[in-house]
Short mmCIF file of C-alpha atoms in Angstrom, two decimals:
data_model
loop_
_atom_site.label_atom_id
_atom_site.label_comp_id
_atom_site.label_asym_id
_atom_site.label_seq_id
_atom_site.Cartn_x
_atom_site.Cartn_y
_atom_site.Cartn_z
CA MET I 1 57.04 60.91 -15.70
CA SER I 2 57.92 64.56 -15.24
CA ASN I 3 58.61 65.93 -11.78
CA GLU I 4 56.60 69.02 -12.64
CA VAL I 5 52.93 68.53 -11.95
CA LEU I 6 51.79 71.97 -13.03
CA ILE I 7 53.43 74.20 -15.62
CA LEU I 8 52.30 77.65 -16.72
CA LYS I 9 54.18 79.09 -19.71
CA GLU I 10 53.96 82.80 -20.47
CA VAL I 11 50.28 82.91 -19.53
CA SER I 12 48.44 86.18 -20.08
CA VAL I 13 44.79 86.82 -19.35
CA THR I 14 43.03 89.99 -20.42
CA TYR I 15 39.50 90.74 -19.30
CA ARG I 16 37.74 92.66 -22.02
CA GLY I 17 34.60 94.59 -21.22
CA LYS I 18 32.65 96.98 -23.41
CA ALA I 19 34.35 100.05 -22.00
CA TYR I 20 37.56 98.69 -20.52
CA SER I 21 40.15 96.01 -20.74
CA LYS I 22 42.31 94.75 -17.88
CA ASP I 23 45.42 92.62 -17.97
CA ALA I 24 44.78 90.25 -15.10
CA LEU I 25 47.86 88.11 -15.82
CA ARG I 26 50.95 89.16 -17.72
CA ASN I 27 53.37 86.51 -19.05
CA LEU I 28 53.06 84.40 -15.95
CA SER I 29 55.40 81.42 -15.89
CA LEU I 30 55.45 78.98 -13.05
CA SER I 31 56.00 75.34 -12.28
CA VAL I 32 54.99 73.29 -9.29
CA ASN I 33 56.88 70.10 -8.46
CA ARG I 34 55.42 66.80 -7.46
CA GLY I 35 54.82 66.45 -3.72
CA GLU I 36 55.49 70.07 -2.77
CA VAL I 37 53.25 72.58 -1.04
CA PHE I 38 53.29 75.78 -3.07
CA GLY I 39 51.91 78.95 -1.51
CA PHE I 40 50.60 81.49 -3.97
CA LEU I 41 50.60 84.99 -2.52
CA GLY I 42 49.71 88.46 -3.62
CA PRO I 43 47.66 91.49 -2.67
CA ASN I 44 43.97 91.71 -3.56
CA GLY I 45 43.45 91.83 -7.33
CA ALA I 46 46.93 90.49 -8.06
CA GLY I 47 45.52 87.67 -10.21
CA LYS I 48 45.65 84.66 -7.88
CA THR I 49 42.08 83.50 -8.50
CA THR I 50 42.44 84.24 -12.21
CA THR I 51 45.50 81.96 -12.29
CA ILE I 52 43.58 79.17 -10.55
CA LYS I 53 40.59 79.61 -12.86
CA SER I 54 42.92 79.42 -15.87
CA ILE I 55 44.42 76.18 -14.59
CA LEU I 56 40.93 74.72 -14.24
CA ASN I 57 39.83 75.98 -17.66
CA LEU I 58 37.11 78.16 -16.15
CA LEU I 59 38.52 80.99 -18.21
CA TYR I 60 40.85 80.91 -21.15
CA PRO I 61 44.33 82.43 -21.30
CA THR I 62 44.63 85.11 -23.97
CA GLN I 63 48.10 83.72 -24.65
CA GLY I 64 50.43 81.09 -23.26
CA SER I 65 49.78 77.51 -22.26
CA ILE I 66 49.08 75.51 -19.13
CA PHE I 67 50.00 71.87 -18.59
CA VAL I 68 48.81 69.66 -15.77
CA PHE I 69 50.40 66.21 -15.49
CA ASP I 70 52.02 66.84 -18.87
CA SER I 71 48.63 67.30 -20.59
CA PRO I 72 47.01 70.55 -21.70
CA SER I 73 44.85 71.80 -18.84
CA PHE I 74 41.73 72.16 -20.99
CA HIS I 75 41.27 68.41 -21.27
CA PRO I 76 38.63 67.15 -18.79
CA ARG I 77 40.66 63.99 -18.12
CA VAL I 78 43.38 65.94 -16.28
CA ARG I 79 40.78 67.00 -13.73
CA GLN I 80 40.36 63.34 -12.77
CA ARG I 81 43.54 63.83 -10.70
CA ILE I 82 42.80 67.30 -9.36
CA GLY I 83 40.93 68.40 -6.26
CA TYR I 84 39.70 71.98 -6.09
CA MET I 85 38.40 74.07 -3.25
CA PRO I 86 36.98 77.37 -4.54
CA GLU I 87 37.44 80.70 -2.77
CA ILE I 88 33.71 81.15 -2.24
CA ALA I 89 32.25 77.93 -0.92
CA GLN I 90 28.78 77.70 -2.42
CA TYR I 91 27.01 74.41 -2.91
CA TYR I 92 23.48 73.27 -3.61
CA TRP I 93 21.42 74.26 -0.56
CA TYR I 94 18.88 71.52 -1.16
CA LEU I 95 21.50 68.78 -0.75
CA THR I 96 23.21 67.35 2.28
CA PRO I 97 27.02 67.18 2.30
CA ARG I 98 26.73 63.42 1.87
CA GLU I 99 24.50 63.76 -1.22
CA LEU I 100 26.77 66.42 -2.69
CA MET I 101 29.84 64.29 -2.28
CA MET I 102 28.02 61.21 -3.63
CA MET I 103 27.28 63.16 -6.79
CA TYR I 104 30.85 64.38 -7.10
CA ALA I 105 32.18 60.87 -6.40
CA GLY I 106 30.04 59.69 -9.32
CA PHE I 107 31.79 62.14 -11.64
CA PHE I 108 35.08 60.46 -10.76
CA GLY I 109 33.65 56.99 -11.30
CA ILE I 110 33.99 56.00 -7.63
CA LYS I 111 31.74 53.04 -6.75
CA LYS I 112 28.86 53.65 -4.37
CA ASN I 113 30.16 51.63 -1.40
CA ASP I 114 33.66 53.05 -1.72
CA ALA I 115 32.20 56.53 -2.00
CA LEU I 116 30.06 56.13 1.11
CA ARG I 117 33.04 54.90 3.10
CA LYS I 118 35.16 57.73 1.79
CA ILE I 119 32.54 60.36 2.51
CA ASP I 120 32.20 59.22 6.12
CA GLY I 121 35.96 59.42 6.47
CA LEU I 122 36.15 62.89 4.93
CA CYS I 123 33.29 64.22 7.06
CA ALA I 124 35.10 62.96 10.14
CA LEU I 125 38.35 64.50 8.90
CA VAL I 126 36.91 68.00 8.52
CA GLY I 127 34.61 67.73 11.55
CA LEU I 128 31.25 67.37 9.83
CA GLU I 129 30.17 63.95 11.14
CA LYS I 130 26.96 65.25 12.72
CA GLU I 131 25.99 67.47 9.79
CA ALA I 132 26.70 64.99 6.99
CA GLY I 133 22.99 64.24 6.57
CA VAL I 134 21.66 67.76 7.12
CA LEU I 135 20.55 70.03 4.25
CA MET I 136 23.18 72.71 3.63
CA LYS I 137 20.66 75.57 3.51
CA ASN I 138 21.35 76.50 7.14
CA PHE I 139 25.11 76.01 7.10
CA SER I 140 27.40 78.79 8.28
CA LYS I 141 30.29 80.03 6.14
CA GLY I 142 32.74 77.99 8.20
CA MET I 143 30.71 74.81 7.74
CA MET I 144 30.52 75.42 4.01
CA GLN I 145 34.31 75.79 3.95
CA LYS I 146 34.57 72.39 5.61
CA VAL I 147 32.23 70.86 3.02
CA SER I 148 34.30 72.55 0.36
CA LEU I 149 37.52 71.03 1.63
CA ALA I 150 35.95 67.59 2.01
CA GLN I 151 34.56 67.58 -1.54
CA ALA I 152 37.97 68.60 -2.90
CA LEU I 153 39.45 65.43 -1.43
CA ILE I 154 36.80 62.98 -2.66
CA ASN I 155 38.99 61.64 -5.51
CA ASP I 156 42.25 61.37 -3.53
CA PRO I 157 43.72 64.09 -5.74
CA GLU I 158 47.35 64.06 -6.78
CA LEU I 159 47.15 67.85 -7.16
CA LEU I 160 45.07 69.79 -4.69
CA ILE I 161 44.25 73.40 -5.57
CA LEU I 162 42.98 75.49 -2.69
CA ASP I 163 41.81 79.07 -3.10
CA GLU I 164 41.90 80.81 0.30
CA PRO I 165 41.24 77.57 2.19
CA THR I 166 41.12 79.10 5.67
CA SER I 167 39.02 82.19 5.08
CA GLY I 168 35.96 82.14 7.31
CA LEU I 169 37.34 79.47 9.62
CA ASP I 170 37.88 79.79 13.36
CA PRO I 171 41.41 79.25 14.75
CA VAL I 172 40.75 75.60 15.65
CA ALA I 173 39.42 74.81 12.19
CA ARG I 174 42.38 76.66 10.64
CA MET I 175 44.77 74.51 12.57
CA LYS I 176 42.89 71.45 11.37
CA VAL I 177 43.18 72.57 7.73
CA ARG I 178 46.91 73.10 8.27
CA ASP I 179 47.23 69.59 9.67
CA ILE I 180 45.26 68.14 6.77
CA ILE I 181 47.57 69.85 4.27
CA LYS I 182 50.63 68.55 6.14
CA ASP I 183 49.19 65.02 6.15
CA LEU I 184 48.47 65.25 2.43
CA LYS I 185 51.99 66.39 1.76
CA ALA I 186 53.32 63.44 3.77
CA LYS I 187 51.28 61.16 1.51
CA GLY I 188 52.84 62.73 -1.59
CA THR I 189 50.00 65.03 -2.67
CA THR I 190 51.00 68.23 -4.41
CA VAL I 191 49.25 71.25 -2.92
CA PHE I 192 48.89 74.58 -4.68
CA PHE I 193 47.12 77.14 -2.56
CA SER I 194 46.50 80.85 -2.42
CA SER I 195 46.20 82.66 0.87
CA HIS I 196 46.40 85.99 2.64
CA GLU I 197 47.31 84.30 5.91
CA LEU I 198 51.06 84.68 5.71
CA SER I 199 51.74 83.03 9.05
CA GLU I 200 49.97 79.91 7.81
CA VAL I 201 51.74 79.95 4.48
CA GLU I 202 55.01 80.19 6.37
CA LEU I 203 54.16 77.11 8.41
CA ILE I 204 53.16 74.77 5.62
CA SER I 205 54.74 75.87 2.33
CA ASP I 206 57.87 74.45 0.73
CA ARG I 207 57.97 77.22 -1.85
CA ILE I 208 56.07 80.41 -2.42
CA GLY I 209 55.34 82.61 -5.40
CA ILE I 210 54.42 86.26 -5.07
CA LEU I 211 52.17 87.77 -7.66
CA ASN I 212 51.61 91.49 -8.07
CA ALA I 213 49.44 93.19 -10.69
CA GLY I 214 49.36 90.03 -12.79
CA ARG I 215 53.14 89.50 -12.81
CA MET I 216 55.10 86.89 -10.93
CA VAL I 217 57.48 88.95 -8.83
CA THR I 218 59.34 86.17 -7.15
CA VAL I 219 59.39 82.44 -6.54
CA ALA I 220 61.44 81.30 -3.58
CA ASP I 221 62.09 78.42 -1.19
CA MET I 222 60.53 78.95 2.19
CA LYS I 223 63.75 77.88 3.92
CA ASP I 224 65.76 80.45 1.96
CA ILE I 225 63.36 83.23 2.85
CA LEU I 226 63.37 82.43 6.52
CA SER I 227 67.16 82.27 6.71
CA GLN I 228 67.91 85.13 4.37
CA LYS I 229 71.09 87.11 4.98
CA GLY I 230 72.02 84.75 7.74
CA HIS I 231 69.37 85.89 10.20
CA ARG I 232 65.80 84.77 10.53
CA GLN I 233 63.05 86.94 9.11
CA SER I 234 59.33 86.38 8.73
CA LEU I 235 57.45 85.76 5.51
CA GLU I 236 55.33 88.77 6.31
CA ARG I 237 58.40 91.06 6.34
CA TYR I 238 59.67 89.48 3.12
CA PHE I 239 56.29 89.85 1.42
CA LEU I 240 55.87 93.48 2.46
CA ASP I 241 59.40 94.36 1.34
CA ILE I 242 58.80 92.86 -2.07
CA ILE I 243 55.42 94.45 -2.61
CA THR I 244 56.58 97.87 -1.38
CA LYS I 245 59.62 97.72 -3.67
CA GLU I 246 57.36 96.80 -6.59
CA GLU I 247 54.98 99.62 -5.93
CA ASN I 248 57.80 102.16 -5.64
CA GLN I 249 59.18 101.20 -9.05
CA MET S 1 27.09 59.38 -19.70
CA LYS S 2 26.84 58.67 -15.98
CA ALA S 3 27.98 62.20 -15.21
CA VAL S 4 25.17 63.62 -17.36
CA PHE S 5 22.57 61.57 -15.49
CA LEU S 6 24.04 62.61 -12.14
CA ILE S 7 23.61 66.27 -13.06
CA ALA S 8 20.08 65.60 -14.27
CA ALA S 9 19.22 63.67 -11.09
CA ASN S 10 20.50 66.57 -9.00
CA LEU S 11 18.08 68.92 -10.76
CA MET S 12 15.16 66.57 -10.17
CA ARG S 13 16.03 66.49 -6.50
CA GLU S 14 15.98 70.30 -6.52
CA ILE S 15 12.45 70.58 -7.90
CA PHE S 16 11.04 67.96 -5.58
CA ARG S 17 12.58 69.67 -2.56
CA LYS S 18 11.15 73.05 -3.48
CA LYS S 19 7.64 74.24 -2.77
CA ASP S 20 6.80 75.82 -6.17
CA PHE S 21 6.00 72.50 -7.78
CA TYR S 22 3.59 71.45 -5.05
CA VAL S 23 1.82 74.83 -5.03
CA LEU S 24 1.10 74.60 -8.76
CA LEU S 25 0.05 71.00 -8.40
CA LEU S 26 -2.43 71.86 -5.68
CA LEU S 27 -3.74 74.81 -7.66
CA LEU S 28 -4.35 72.69 -10.74
CA LEU S 29 -6.04 70.00 -8.66
CA LEU S 30 -8.40 72.58 -7.21
CA LEU S 31 -9.20 73.98 -10.66
CA LEU S 32 -9.88 70.53 -12.09
CA VAL S 33 -12.13 69.64 -9.17
CA TYR S 34 -13.97 72.90 -9.75
CA LEU S 35 -14.35 72.07 -13.44
CA LEU S 36 -15.66 68.62 -12.60
CA ASN S 37 -18.36 70.07 -10.42
CA ALA S 38 -19.17 73.12 -12.50
CA ALA S 39 -22.70 73.13 -13.85
CA PHE S 40 -22.90 75.15 -17.04
CA PHE S 41 -26.69 75.49 -17.12
CA GLY S 42 -28.02 76.41 -20.53
CA ILE S 43 -24.75 75.71 -22.30
CA ARG S 44 -24.80 72.92 -24.84
CA ASP S 45 -21.78 70.71 -25.30
CA VAL S 46 -20.53 71.42 -21.82
CA PHE S 47 -17.84 68.71 -22.13
CA ARG S 48 -16.17 70.60 -24.95
CA TYR S 49 -15.81 73.70 -22.81
CA MET S 50 -14.61 71.66 -19.90
CA LYS S 51 -12.02 69.89 -22.04
CA GLU S 52 -10.88 73.13 -23.65
CA ILE S 53 -10.39 74.87 -20.31
CA GLY S 54 -8.92 71.78 -18.70
CA LEU S 55 -6.40 71.17 -21.49
CA GLY S 56 -5.54 74.85 -21.59
CA LEU S 57 -4.78 74.71 -17.88
CA VAL S 58 -2.65 71.58 -18.24
CA PHE S 59 -0.50 73.26 -20.91
CA LEU S 60 -0.37 76.57 -19.06
CA PHE S 61 0.72 75.01 -15.78
CA SER S 62 3.31 72.89 -17.53
CA LEU S 63 4.70 76.06 -19.15
CA LEU S 64 4.69 77.83 -15.80
CA ILE S 65 6.90 75.10 -14.36
CA SER S 66 9.12 74.23 -17.29
CA VAL S 67 10.12 77.64 -18.69
CA PRO S 68 11.36 79.29 -15.46
CA PHE S 69 13.02 76.06 -14.41
CA ALA S 70 14.89 75.62 -17.71
CA ALA S 71 15.74 79.34 -17.71
CA LYS S 72 17.39 79.28 -14.34
CA VAL S 73 19.38 76.04 -14.32
CA MET S 74 22.45 77.44 -16.06
CA ILE S 75 22.08 80.99 -14.76
CA ASP S 76 21.72 79.86 -11.14
CA GLU S 77 24.73 77.62 -11.42
CA ALA S 78 26.90 80.56 -12.49
CA ALA S 79 25.30 83.11 -10.14
CA SER S 80 25.64 80.92 -7.06
CA LYS S 81 29.18 79.98 -8.14
CA THR S 82 28.46 76.26 -7.78
CA ILE S 83 29.67 75.99 -11.38
CA TYR S 84 33.30 76.34 -10.23
CA ALA S 85 33.34 73.17 -8.18
CA LEU S 86 31.26 71.39 -10.81
CA LEU S 87 33.53 72.22 -13.75
CA ALA S 88 36.62 71.39 -11.69
CA LYS S 89 35.45 67.78 -11.93
CA PRO S 90 36.30 65.68 -14.99
CA LEU S 91 33.34 66.96 -17.02
CA SER S 92 33.14 68.82 -20.28
CA ARG S 93 30.97 71.90 -20.51
CA PHE S 94 28.73 70.13 -22.99
CA GLN S 95 28.11 67.34 -20.48
CA VAL S 96 26.94 69.99 -18.02
CA ILE S 97 24.55 71.42 -20.63
CA ILE S 98 23.16 68.01 -21.54
CA GLY S 99 22.76 67.10 -17.87
CA LYS S 100 20.93 70.34 -17.14
CA PHE S 101 18.78 69.86 -20.22
CA LEU S 102 17.81 66.30 -19.30
CA GLY S 103 17.00 67.35 -15.74
CA SER S 104 14.84 70.27 -16.90
CA LEU S 105 13.15 68.09 -19.49
CA PHE S 106 12.39 65.41 -16.94
CA VAL S 107 10.83 67.98 -14.63
CA ALA S 108 8.77 69.43 -17.51
CA TRP S 109 7.65 65.99 -18.71
CA CYS S 110 6.86 64.77 -15.20
CA SER S 111 4.68 67.74 -14.38
CA PHE S 112 2.96 67.64 -17.78
CA SER S 113 2.34 63.88 -17.48
CA PHE S 114 0.89 64.27 -14.02
CA PHE S 115 -1.34 67.21 -15.02
CA PHE S 116 -2.42 65.38 -18.18
CA PHE S 117 -3.24 62.23 -16.23
CA LEU S 118 -5.45 64.26 -13.90
CA PHE S 119 -7.12 65.86 -16.90
CA VAL S 120 -7.79 62.48 -18.54
CA LEU S 121 -9.29 61.14 -15.32
CA ALA S 122 -11.49 64.21 -14.91
CA SER S 123 -12.69 64.34 -18.51
CA VAL S 124 -13.37 60.61 -18.81
CA TYR S 125 -15.26 60.72 -15.52
CA LYS S 126 -17.37 63.64 -16.72
CA GLN S 127 -17.89 62.57 -20.34
CA GLY S 128 -17.83 58.80 -19.92
CA VAL S 129 -16.00 58.37 -23.26
CA PHE S 130 -12.32 57.47 -23.65
CA THR S 131 -10.87 58.08 -27.11
CA GLY S 132 -7.46 56.58 -26.38
CA ILE S 133 -5.68 57.42 -29.63
CA LEU S 134 -6.63 61.11 -29.48
CA TYR S 135 -5.50 61.44 -25.88
CA PHE S 136 -2.27 59.68 -26.79
CA GLN S 137 -1.59 61.99 -29.73
CA VAL S 138 -2.24 65.14 -27.71
CA TYR S 139 0.00 63.77 -24.97
CA VAL S 140 2.89 62.96 -27.35
CA ALA S 141 2.53 66.35 -29.06
CA GLY S 142 2.66 67.99 -25.62
CA LEU S 143 5.86 66.12 -24.76
CA CYS S 144 7.40 67.22 -28.08
CA LEU S 145 6.38 70.82 -27.43
CA LEU S 146 8.06 70.74 -24.02
CA LEU S 147 11.17 69.17 -25.56
CA VAL S 148 11.55 72.09 -27.98
CA LEU S 149 10.58 74.70 -25.42
CA THR S 150 13.04 73.39 -22.80
CA ALA S 151 15.91 73.25 -25.29
CA MET S 152 15.11 76.73 -26.60
CA THR S 153 14.84 78.23 -23.11
CA LEU S 154 18.09 76.62 -21.99
CA CYS S 155 19.83 77.93 -25.11
CA LEU S 156 18.50 81.45 -24.52
CA SER S 157 19.66 81.31 -20.89
CA VAL S 158 23.25 80.78 -22.02
CA TYR S 159 23.18 84.13 -23.86
CA CYS S 160 20.68 86.23 -21.84
CA THR S 161 19.81 87.14 -18.28
CA PHE S 162 17.08 85.28 -16.41
CA SER S 163 14.35 87.85 -16.97
CA THR S 164 15.23 88.29 -20.66
CA THR S 165 15.24 84.52 -21.14
CA ILE S 166 11.80 84.10 -19.57
CA THR S 167 10.32 87.02 -21.50
CA LEU S 168 11.76 85.84 -24.81
CA ALA S 169 10.75 82.22 -24.25
CA TYR S 170 7.13 83.09 -23.43
CA MET S 171 6.97 85.66 -26.24
CA ILE S 172 8.25 83.21 -28.83
CA TYR S 173 5.96 80.50 -27.53
CA PHE S 174 2.77 82.56 -27.59
CA LEU S 175 3.59 84.33 -30.85
CA MET S 176 4.32 81.08 -32.63
CA SER S 177 1.37 79.27 -31.09
CA TRP S 178 -1.06 81.97 -32.10
CA PHE S 179 0.40 83.39 -35.29
CA GLY S 180 2.83 80.69 -36.43
CA GLY S 181 0.45 79.40 -39.09
CA GLY S 182 0.02 82.82 -40.66
CA LEU S 183 3.75 83.59 -40.64
CA HIS S 184 4.37 81.36 -43.60
CA GLU S 185 2.76 83.65 -46.16
CA SER S 186 4.00 86.94 -44.74
CA LEU S 187 7.61 85.82 -44.29
CA TYR S 188 7.79 84.20 -47.69
CA LYS S 189 7.23 87.62 -49.24
CA ILE S 190 10.76 88.52 -48.14
CA PRO S 191 12.90 86.14 -50.22
CA LEU S 192 15.90 84.55 -48.48
CA LEU S 193 15.76 86.31 -45.12
CA GLY S 194 12.06 85.68 -44.59
CA GLN S 195 12.44 82.00 -45.32
CA ALA S 196 15.48 81.73 -43.05
CA VAL S 197 13.56 83.37 -40.20
CA TYR S 198 10.57 81.12 -40.82
CA TYR S 199 12.66 77.97 -40.52
CA ALA S 200 14.75 79.25 -37.62
CA LEU S 201 11.71 79.92 -35.44
CA PRO S 202 10.34 77.04 -33.39
CA HIS S 203 6.95 76.08 -34.79
CA PHE S 204 5.00 75.46 -31.62
CA GLU S 205 1.77 75.59 -33.57
CA PHE S 206 2.64 72.18 -35.06
CA PHE S 207 2.24 70.58 -31.65
CA ASP S 208 -1.20 71.91 -30.89
CA LEU S 209 -3.52 68.96 -31.48
CA ARG S 210 -5.90 69.95 -28.69
CA HIS S 211 -8.80 70.78 -30.97
CA ARG S 212 -8.86 67.23 -32.31
CA LEU S 213 -9.50 66.02 -28.79
CA ILE S 214 -11.95 68.76 -27.87
CA HIS S 215 -14.10 68.30 -30.98
CA LEU S 216 -13.41 64.57 -31.32
CA TRP S 217 -12.01 64.91 -34.82
CA GLU S 218 -10.10 62.15 -36.60
CA PRO S 219 -6.64 61.36 -35.22
CA VAL S 220 -3.72 62.56 -37.32
CA PRO S 221 -1.94 59.91 -39.44
CA ALA S 222 1.00 58.09 -37.85
CA TRP S 223 3.54 59.64 -40.23
CA VAL S 224 2.52 63.12 -39.09
CA MET S 225 3.19 62.11 -35.48
CA LEU S 226 6.57 60.68 -36.48
CA ALA S 227 7.38 63.88 -38.36
CA LEU S 228 6.44 65.91 -35.26
CA VAL S 229 8.75 63.83 -33.06
CA ALA S 230 11.57 64.09 -35.62
CA TYR S 231 11.12 67.88 -35.89
CA ALA S 232 11.15 68.25 -32.10
CA CYS S 233 14.32 66.15 -31.79
CA LEU S 234 16.15 67.96 -34.59
CA TYR S 235 15.19 71.43 -33.37
CA SER S 236 16.17 70.62 -29.78
CA GLY S 237 19.49 69.21 -30.98
CA ALA S 238 20.20 72.41 -32.88
CA MET S 239 19.32 74.49 -29.81
CA LEU S 240 21.64 72.44 -27.61
CA LEU S 241 24.49 72.88 -30.08
CA CYS S 242 23.88 76.65 -29.97
CA ALA S 243 23.94 76.51 -26.17
CA ARG S 244 27.19 74.54 -26.29
CA TYR S 245 28.80 77.12 -28.55
CA GLY S 246 27.85 79.98 -26.21
CA PHE S 247 28.76 78.18 -23.01
CA ASN S 248 32.12 76.97 -24.33
CA LYS S 249 33.11 80.52 -25.14
CA ARG S 250 32.09 81.91 -21.79
CA TRP S 251 34.56 82.92 -19.07
CA LEU S 252 33.39 81.90 -15.64
#
């Protein structure tokens, strides 16, 4: 069994419209190791969501290949071991969180009783106990984010992919998400997440990758970044230095 | 297969939790009650008119529910971005299409069955005669029609916008229902292309057995019914494969 859970090899994605074409990813290579928390950073439009969509086969790389658990990412069976929280949390308004998660649990072949137990546990984990049986049509953005996180964990994923997991959450909920990610890491789950919240990334990531204009600019250990040149610096400083240098070139 | 049924069940839940279905149901009930009590003084064969209008309403209301519903299931999923979380589960895109198709078909069949049942009750009550085999044939032909129409609408929705899908679906339905029979001769004048177009179009006119019931004609032979069912299944299958091709290619 390989130690690398996720491998991207020379992945390029080009969006082609009628009047334009845009290289969203350019020869992106990356690997994420088992059990690590990998923070995926970059300015707006850098290609973070495109990378995540490529991993999940929602769009197709123009060139290159992606492997998840040593299998090509396009095979539905690899998604049996993946949990995904999308950037924009939208779910069926006519369902309750419990019904939504029951349906998703069915896709993973989880038995009804196990699923019910699991759903109660997940609702408690994200703080949705009282709303588990309420239709989602009146849910706030923050509540939808909580549903989104809970549904991503329904299959006890070995690889959890989170796209901006804390956007729209209040500080208490953010802290909770951070704690959940730390707990998952302690249990051996690999977490790959994109975020603009550099302070959070700094607190929970083992490694980070910085993407700019579709290119991977750097991949580094969090510890190395924080102790660079012998004195402590913040991830924010590091990130800004890198991006500024890139833009000046 | 379980995943397909879960997607279909989710769609059924959607329609039963929305108000549109109940509004149409109520409207049809009111119209049928009106028809039951209508006194067409001076008009002979009043039952025929009643049956013609009643059956027309049953088909129309079933179309009003099934076409927009089938047109929006895939489009809504992409527009509301719920497709991301769905396709991140261990499902193939074709499973999603089949699930959506079965859900839409169930909704179409349920509403048609309910409307048809009301119509049978009303017409038997008014006329006092129950010609079981004719009712059965019209009912089966109606189910086949909805099978083809749902598959065609779903397929169109993979390639077109919502409004284009609805417009095209209704246009094709009404054109083929009204002029489908006459197309044969005109299209056959253009050698290969005309014939290809003729066979590619869904022949909704095949499924219209209403006049047999209205005028109490002889039932159609069993082999014709079997051929209708086979045609509906084959055409729907082809439409679903077309939808699969388009959806598999699409970037989400």
